[in-house]
Structures are given as structure tokens and as C-alpha cells.
Amino acid sequence: MSSISLDNGIRIHALQTGTVAVKERQRDGGGRSRRNLARVLADGRWTEPLPILAWLIEHPEGLILVDTGETPRVAEPGYFTRWQPYFRFGLREHVAAEDGIGAQLRRLGFAPEDVRRVVLTHFHTDHAGGLPDVARSEIVCSEKDYRFAKGLLGKVRGFLPQHWPADFAPTLADFGDGRFGPFATSTTLTAAGDVHLLPTPGHTPGHLSVAVEDGDTVVLLAGDASYTERLMLDGVVDGVTPDVARARESVGRIQELVARRPTIYLPTHDPESVARLLARQVTSAPKVAA
């Protein structure tokens, strides 16, 4: 576990809930669409084990957990939908018992029920697998992703709604709080106005990212808007995005944010994300016109 304290009294903890390996063609997709999924799964090249990061924002107004990471239950026979090909041919995960989000929160001195809000960037299992551990918290997500991931169609698309908490009824972000830099809409989560949800669709239809402000600096918890900082700067979207054009638009907005404000860019699976957080290392990008 690694964490930093910001100047405004917020503390951000990086929690690694195991590792995941995917096909290289998924990580560095070069703008391919989900219609290329068969080629992704047929790729014989696997990435190295990548971190599965979740983020705990220790805020004066209460704890905010961004993603729940993966669950140790992935090792149980039958946990994954058996007939979904991605789980058979495109995913390798390792999550030890002590990696689960509940155990990690307890090691920090918190109980899972201490978490005021959980923000899901999207519903893929490595971001939402720990939901049952924090089922008493308010769960915040986008309406598009909730509808995209639930039910039988959600299973077909590679989600695991059968493992969501009973009577799951998340709070749907309305993005009604106006502009945040290059983003035309946002949702502000705190009365202090320093934590914001930003729409970054592409990887999933309603994918969102979380911006934590510390003066002029933004800590951007970016989910899978890109898999690494370098891919974001290069404008590369992943190989399984269902909407290549929207993914590129989202990456473009992130590039513009990075160019206009000091931004610590933290995607979930970037092996360098934790080091950037601890060093408060802002992402370098060419300046854009105001």
C-alpha cells in the first residue's frame, strides 16, 4: 500500500488488488474495434502481469473508493461465466486472499462500511469484483455503463452482474455540474468542490474518470481510459473498445487537460502509476491553445 497527502488535507491511497495479464493486442490496440475481438483473443502474446489498482480518497467529508479492484474469488471454479470466450482465452488474473479490497481497507485501519461512496469507472471484473465487500456504501456509476453491464446482455459483453450485491441499486451520475476544463460536463462529489467525475467514454460506453484537485494540480484516476500514460500521450486506444471514435475523443480531452493543468495521470493498469503518485510526477505534454 502506498499513499500521499495533498496540500488540501486529502490523502490518496493506492491499493493493488492482485495482477492481470491480457493480450498485447488488447493493450496496444491501435484503434481496433470490438469487432476485432477474435484477433485479440488469438494473439499469442501476453502482457506481463499488470497491477489491478483501486484508489482510496481519504477526504475530510468521508472516504471515497474509486473502483473495488478484483476479488480473490476469481480462483473459485465456476466464478467466471463459462461460455464467455474472453474469460477463457483473454484473461489471466492472480488475486491472493490478502489482496481483496476488504482486507486492504482493514490494513489501513478502516472497516469496509466506513467507505461513504464507491465510484466505479466501469463494471469490468477487475474494477468491480470487490463490490460485495462494500455493498453498504453508496455506489456511484454512469447510467450508460450500468445498463450496458447488467443482465444477460451484460454477461454476453463480458461483465459479471451475477456477482453484484443483492438488490443492487447504484446512484447514477448525472453530469449536471458544468464544465471541468476541456470536459463539457462533470459531476462534483464533494461539498468542497475538489473531487469530480468526468465522462471518458470509449473503453465502455459510460466509462468515467475521477479528478481530485489540489490547488492547480489535478490527480486524475483514469480507470481504463488508457492502459498507460505513454499510450494516452500517443493517442492509442485499446484493442477491445466498443467505440473507437469516442475513445479517441476522451483521450484527446485528457491530453488537453494535461496540457493546460499540472496533472498526475493514474490509469489502473500502468506499472508506473504508483511511482508517479508517490513522486507527484505530472505528465508532460505539448501546450494547446487556450
CSV table of C-alpha atoms in Angstrom, one decimal:
chain,number,residue,atom,x,y,z
A,1,MET,CA,0.0,0.0,0.0
A,2,SER,CA,1.3,3.5,-0.9
A,3,SER,CA,-0.2,6.9,-0.2
A,4,ILE,CA,0.4,10.6,-0.3
A,5,SER,CA,-1.1,13.6,1.5
A,6,LEU,CA,-2.2,16.5,-0.7
A,7,ASP,CA,-1.9,20.2,0.4
A,8,ASN,CA,-5.6,20.5,0.9
A,9,GLY,CA,-5.9,17.8,3.5
A,10,ILE,CA,-6.9,14.9,1.2
A,11,ARG,CA,-4.9,11.7,1.4
A,12,ILE,CA,-4.9,9.2,-1.6
A,13,HIS,CA,-4.0,5.6,-1.1
A,14,ALA,CA,-3.1,3.2,-4.0
A,15,LEU,CA,-4.4,-0.3,-3.3
A,16,GLN,CA,-3.2,-3.1,-5.5
A,17,THR,CA,-5.7,-5.9,-5.7
A,18,GLY,CA,-3.6,-8.5,-7.5
A,19,THR,CA,-2.4,-8.6,-11.1
A,20,VAL,CA,-3.9,-9.2,-14.5
A,21,ALA,CA,-2.4,-10.2,-17.8
A,22,VAL,CA,-4.2,-9.6,-21.1
A,23,LYS,CA,-3.2,-10.0,-24.8
A,24,GLU,CA,-0.7,-7.4,-26.2
A,25,ARG,CA,-3.2,-6.6,-29.0
A,26,GLN,CA,-5.7,-5.6,-26.3
A,27,ARG,CA,-3.3,-3.2,-24.5
A,28,ASP,CA,-1.8,-1.6,-27.6
A,29,GLY,CA,-4.9,-1.9,-29.9
A,30,GLY,CA,-4.0,0.9,-32.3
A,31,GLY,CA,-7.7,1.9,-32.6
A,32,ARG,CA,-9.2,-1.5,-33.4
A,33,SER,CA,-12.8,-2.1,-32.6
A,34,ARG,CA,-14.6,-4.9,-30.6
A,35,ARG,CA,-15.3,-6.5,-34.0
A,36,ASN,CA,-11.6,-7.4,-33.8
A,37,LEU,CA,-12.1,-9.4,-30.5
A,38,ALA,CA,-11.4,-12.7,-32.2
A,39,ARG,CA,-8.0,-11.4,-33.4
A,40,VAL,CA,-7.3,-10.1,-29.9
A,41,LEU,CA,-8.1,-13.5,-28.3
A,42,ALA,CA,-6.0,-15.3,-31.0
A,43,ASP,CA,-2.9,-13.2,-30.2
A,44,GLY,CA,-0.3,-15.5,-28.7
A,45,ARG,CA,1.5,-12.6,-26.9
A,46,TRP,CA,0.5,-11.9,-23.3
A,47,THR,CA,1.4,-8.8,-21.4
A,48,GLU,CA,3.5,-9.0,-18.2
A,49,PRO,CA,1.3,-9.2,-15.0
A,50,LEU,CA,-0.1,-5.7,-14.7
A,51,PRO,CA,-1.3,-4.1,-11.4
A,52,ILE,CA,-5.0,-4.0,-10.6
A,53,LEU,CA,-5.2,-0.7,-8.7
A,54,ALA,CA,-8.0,0.8,-6.7
A,55,TRP,CA,-7.8,4.2,-5.1
A,56,LEU,CA,-9.0,5.3,-1.6
A,57,ILE,CA,-9.5,9.0,-1.3
A,58,GLU,CA,-9.4,9.9,2.4
A,59,HIS,CA,-11.4,13.1,2.3
A,60,PRO,CA,-12.5,15.3,5.2
A,61,GLU,CA,-16.1,14.7,4.1
A,62,GLY,CA,-15.7,10.9,4.2
A,63,LEU,CA,-13.9,8.0,2.4
A,64,ILE,CA,-14.3,7.7,-1.4
A,65,LEU,CA,-13.2,4.5,-3.0
A,66,VAL,CA,-12.5,4.6,-6.7
A,67,ASP,CA,-13.1,1.1,-8.1
A,68,THR,CA,-13.1,-2.0,-5.9
A,69,GLY,CA,-10.4,-3.9,-7.8
A,70,GLU,CA,-10.6,-7.7,-8.2
A,71,THR,CA,-11.8,-10.3,-5.8
A,72,PRO,CA,-9.9,-13.4,-4.6
A,73,ARG,CA,-13.0,-15.4,-5.6
A,74,VAL,CA,-11.6,-15.4,-9.2
A,75,ALA,CA,-9.7,-18.6,-8.2
A,76,GLU,CA,-13.0,-20.4,-7.5
A,77,PRO,CA,-14.1,-22.9,-10.1
A,78,GLY,CA,-17.1,-21.5,-12.0
A,79,TYR,CA,-16.7,-17.9,-10.8
A,80,PHE,CA,-16.4,-16.7,-14.4
A,81,THR,CA,-19.2,-17.1,-17.0
A,82,ARG,CA,-18.1,-20.4,-18.5
A,83,TRP,CA,-19.4,-19.7,-22.1
A,84,GLN,CA,-17.9,-16.2,-22.4
A,85,PRO,CA,-14.7,-16.7,-24.5
A,86,TYR,CA,-12.8,-13.7,-23.1
A,87,PHE,CA,-12.5,-15.3,-19.7
A,88,ARG,CA,-11.2,-18.5,-21.2
A,89,PHE,CA,-8.8,-17.0,-23.8
A,90,GLY,CA,-8.1,-13.4,-22.9
A,91,LEU,CA,-7.6,-13.0,-19.2
A,92,ARG,CA,-5.1,-14.3,-16.6
A,93,GLU,CA,-5.6,-12.9,-13.0
A,94,HIS,CA,-3.8,-13.6,-9.7
A,95,VAL,CA,-5.5,-12.3,-6.6
A,96,ALA,CA,-4.5,-13.6,-3.2
A,97,ALA,CA,-6.8,-13.6,-0.2
A,98,GLU,CA,-5.0,-10.7,1.3
A,99,ASP,CA,-5.3,-8.7,-1.9
A,100,GLY,CA,-9.1,-8.2,-1.7
A,101,ILE,CA,-10.4,-4.7,-1.1
A,102,GLY,CA,-11.9,-5.5,2.3
A,103,ALA,CA,-8.6,-6.8,3.6
A,104,GLN,CA,-6.8,-3.8,2.3
A,105,LEU,CA,-9.2,-1.4,3.9
A,106,ARG,CA,-8.8,-3.1,7.2
A,107,ARG,CA,-5.0,-2.9,7.0
A,108,LEU,CA,-5.4,0.8,6.6
A,109,GLY,CA,-7.4,0.9,9.8
A,110,PHE,CA,-10.8,1.2,8.2
A,111,ALA,CA,-13.8,-1.1,8.0
A,112,PRO,CA,-15.5,-1.6,4.6
A,113,GLU,CA,-18.6,0.0,6.0
A,114,ASP,CA,-16.6,3.2,6.7
A,115,VAL,CA,-16.5,3.9,3.0
A,116,ARG,CA,-19.0,6.6,2.2
A,117,ARG,CA,-19.0,6.3,-1.6
A,118,VAL,CA,-17.7,3.9,-4.1
A,119,VAL,CA,-17.1,5.2,-7.6
A,120,LEU,CA,-16.9,2.7,-10.4
A,121,THR,CA,-15.1,3.8,-13.5
A,122,HIS,CA,-16.8,0.9,-15.2
A,123,PHE,CA,-18.1,-2.6,-14.5
A,124,HIS,CA,-15.3,-4.9,-15.8
A,125,THR,CA,-14.5,-7.5,-13.2
A,126,ASP,CA,-11.1,-6.1,-12.4
A,127,HIS,CA,-12.7,-2.8,-11.4
A,128,ALA,CA,-15.9,-4.1,-9.8
A,129,GLY,CA,-15.0,-7.5,-8.5
A,130,GLY,CA,-14.8,-6.3,-4.9
A,131,LEU,CA,-18.3,-4.8,-4.9
A,132,PRO,CA,-19.8,-7.3,-2.3
A,133,ASP,CA,-17.2,-6.1,0.2
A,134,VAL,CA,-18.5,-2.6,0.2
A,135,ALA,CA,-22.2,-3.3,-0.5
A,136,ARG,CA,-23.3,-1.0,2.3
A,137,SER,CA,-21.7,2.0,0.7
A,138,GLU,CA,-23.3,4.3,-1.9
A,139,ILE,CA,-22.2,3.0,-5.3
A,140,VAL,CA,-21.8,5.7,-8.0
A,141,CYS,CA,-21.5,4.9,-11.7
A,142,SER,CA,-22.7,6.1,-15.1
A,143,GLU,CA,-26.2,5.2,-16.3
A,144,LYS,CA,-24.9,4.0,-19.6
A,145,ASP,CA,-22.4,1.5,-18.1
A,146,TYR,CA,-25.0,0.2,-15.6
A,147,ARG,CA,-27.4,-0.5,-18.4
A,148,PHE,CA,-24.6,-1.9,-20.6
A,149,ALA,CA,-23.3,-4.3,-18.0
A,150,LYS,CA,-26.4,-5.7,-16.4
A,151,GLY,CA,-28.5,-8.8,-17.2
A,152,LEU,CA,-27.9,-11.5,-19.8
A,153,LEU,CA,-26.6,-9.0,-22.4
A,154,GLY,CA,-24.1,-7.8,-19.8
A,155,LYS,CA,-22.8,-11.4,-19.5
A,156,VAL,CA,-22.5,-11.7,-23.3
A,157,ARG,CA,-20.4,-8.4,-23.2
A,158,GLY,CA,-18.0,-9.8,-20.7
A,159,PHE,CA,-19.4,-8.5,-17.4
A,160,LEU,CA,-20.3,-10.4,-14.3
A,161,PRO,CA,-23.6,-9.0,-13.0
A,162,GLN,CA,-24.4,-12.3,-11.3
A,163,HIS,CA,-21.9,-11.3,-8.6
A,164,TRP,CA,-23.2,-7.9,-7.9
A,165,PRO,CA,-24.7,-7.3,-4.4
A,166,ALA,CA,-28.3,-8.4,-3.9
A,167,ASP,CA,-30.8,-5.5,-4.6
A,168,PHE,CA,-28.0,-3.6,-6.3
A,169,ALA,CA,-29.3,0.0,-6.9
A,170,PRO,CA,-26.4,2.3,-7.7
A,171,THR,CA,-26.5,6.1,-7.8
A,172,LEU,CA,-26.3,7.2,-11.4
A,173,ALA,CA,-24.1,10.2,-12.1
A,174,ASP,CA,-26.0,13.0,-13.9
A,175,PHE,CA,-23.0,15.0,-15.1
A,176,GLY,CA,-25.0,18.2,-14.4
A,177,ASP,CA,-22.4,20.3,-12.8
A,178,GLY,CA,-21.0,22.0,-15.8
A,179,ARG,CA,-17.6,22.2,-17.5
A,180,PHE,CA,-14.4,20.9,-16.0
A,181,GLY,CA,-11.5,22.2,-18.2
A,182,PRO,CA,-11.9,20.5,-21.6
A,183,PHE,CA,-14.8,18.3,-20.4
A,184,ALA,CA,-18.2,19.9,-21.2
A,185,THR,CA,-19.9,18.1,-18.3
A,186,SER,CA,-18.9,16.8,-14.9
A,187,THR,CA,-20.4,15.7,-11.5
A,188,THR,CA,-18.9,17.2,-8.3
A,189,LEU,CA,-18.9,14.7,-5.5
A,190,THR,CA,-17.8,16.9,-2.5
A,191,ALA,CA,-19.2,20.0,-0.9
A,192,ALA,CA,-15.7,21.4,-1.0
A,193,GLY,CA,-15.8,21.1,-4.8
A,194,ASP,CA,-12.5,19.2,-5.1
A,195,VAL,CA,-13.5,15.7,-6.4
A,196,HIS,CA,-15.2,15.4,-9.8
A,197,LEU,CA,-16.5,12.7,-12.0
A,198,LEU,CA,-15.6,13.2,-15.7
A,199,PRO,CA,-17.1,11.3,-18.7
A,200,THR,CA,-14.4,9.4,-20.5
A,201,PRO,CA,-16.4,7.0,-22.7
A,202,GLY,CA,-14.8,4.6,-25.2
A,203,HIS,CA,-13.4,1.6,-23.3
A,204,THR,CA,-17.0,1.2,-22.2
A,205,PRO,CA,-19.9,3.4,-23.3
A,206,GLY,CA,-20.2,5.2,-20.0
A,207,HIS,CA,-16.6,5.0,-18.7
A,208,LEU,CA,-15.8,7.7,-16.2
A,209,SER,CA,-12.6,9.1,-14.5
A,210,VAL,CA,-12.2,10.9,-11.2
A,211,ALA,CA,-10.4,14.2,-10.9
A,212,VAL,CA,-9.1,15.2,-7.5
A,213,GLU,CA,-8.0,18.9,-7.3
A,214,ASP,CA,-5.1,20.1,-5.1
A,215,GLY,CA,-4.7,23.7,-6.0
A,216,ASP,CA,-3.9,23.9,-9.6
A,217,THR,CA,-2.8,20.3,-9.8
A,218,VAL,CA,-5.2,17.5,-10.8
A,219,VAL,CA,-4.8,13.9,-9.7
A,220,LEU,CA,-6.6,12.0,-12.5
A,221,LEU,CA,-7.7,8.5,-11.6
A,222,ALA,CA,-8.3,7.4,-15.1
A,223,GLY,CA,-9.5,3.8,-14.9
A,224,ASP,CA,-9.0,2.2,-18.4
A,225,ALA,CA,-9.2,5.5,-20.4
A,226,SER,CA,-5.8,4.2,-21.5
A,227,TYR,CA,-3.7,1.4,-20.1
A,228,THR,CA,-0.6,3.5,-19.6
A,229,GLU,CA,0.5,7.2,-19.6
A,230,ARG,CA,2.5,6.7,-22.8
A,231,LEU,CA,-0.4,5.2,-24.7
A,232,MET,CA,-2.5,8.2,-23.7
A,233,LEU,CA,0.1,10.7,-24.8
A,234,ASP,CA,0.4,8.8,-28.1
A,235,GLY,CA,-3.4,8.8,-28.6
A,236,VAL,CA,-3.6,5.0,-28.6
A,237,VAL,CA,-6.9,3.4,-27.6
A,238,ASP,CA,-7.2,-0.2,-26.6
A,239,GLY,CA,-8.0,-3.2,-28.8
A,240,VAL,CA,-11.4,-4.1,-27.3
A,241,THR,CA,-13.1,-0.7,-27.1
A,242,PRO,CA,-16.6,-0.8,-28.4
A,243,ASP,CA,-16.4,2.8,-29.7
A,244,VAL,CA,-13.1,3.8,-31.2
A,245,ALA,CA,-14.1,7.3,-32.1
A,246,ARG,CA,-15.4,8.2,-28.6
A,247,ALA,CA,-12.3,6.6,-27.0
A,248,ARG,CA,-10.1,8.8,-29.1
A,249,GLU,CA,-12.2,11.9,-28.2
A,250,SER,CA,-11.8,11.0,-24.5
A,251,VAL,CA,-8.1,10.6,-24.8
A,252,GLY,CA,-7.9,13.9,-26.7
A,253,ARG,CA,-9.7,15.6,-23.8
A,254,ILE,CA,-7.3,14.1,-21.3
A,255,GLN,CA,-4.4,15.3,-23.4
A,256,GLU,CA,-5.8,18.8,-23.4
A,257,LEU,CA,-6.3,18.7,-19.6
A,258,VAL,CA,-2.7,17.5,-19.2
A,259,ALA,CA,-1.5,20.4,-21.4
A,260,ARG,CA,-3.5,23.0,-19.5
A,261,ARG,CA,-3.0,22.0,-15.9
A,262,PRO,CA,-0.4,20.0,-14.0
A,263,THR,CA,-1.9,16.5,-14.0
A,264,ILE,CA,-0.8,13.4,-12.2
A,265,TYR,CA,-2.2,10.7,-14.6
A,266,LEU,CA,-3.0,7.4,-12.9
A,267,PRO,CA,-4.6,4.7,-15.1
A,268,THR,CA,-5.4,1.4,-13.3
A,269,HIS,CA,-3.0,-0.9,-15.0
A,270,ASP,CA,0.0,1.3,-15.6
A,271,PRO,CA,3.0,-0.3,-13.7
A,272,GLU,CA,4.3,3.3,-13.2
A,273,SER,CA,1.1,4.8,-11.7
A,274,VAL,CA,2.1,4.3,-8.1
A,275,ALA,CA,5.5,5.7,-8.6
A,276,ARG,CA,4.1,8.8,-10.3
A,277,LEU,CA,1.7,9.2,-7.4
A,278,LEU,CA,4.4,9.0,-4.8
A,279,ALA,CA,6.7,11.3,-6.7
A,280,ARG,CA,3.8,13.7,-7.5
A,281,GLN,CA,5.1,13.5,-11.1
A,282,VAL,CA,3.0,15.4,-13.5
A,283,THR,CA,2.6,14.3,-17.1
A,284,SER,CA,4.4,16.3,-19.7
A,285,ALA,CA,2.5,17.3,-22.9
A,286,PRO,CA,2.7,19.9,-25.5
A,287,LYS,CA,0.7,23.1,-24.7
A,288,VAL,CA,-2.5,23.6,-26.6
A,289,ALA,CA,-4.3,26.8,-27.5
A,290,ALA,CA,-6.5,28.2,-24.7
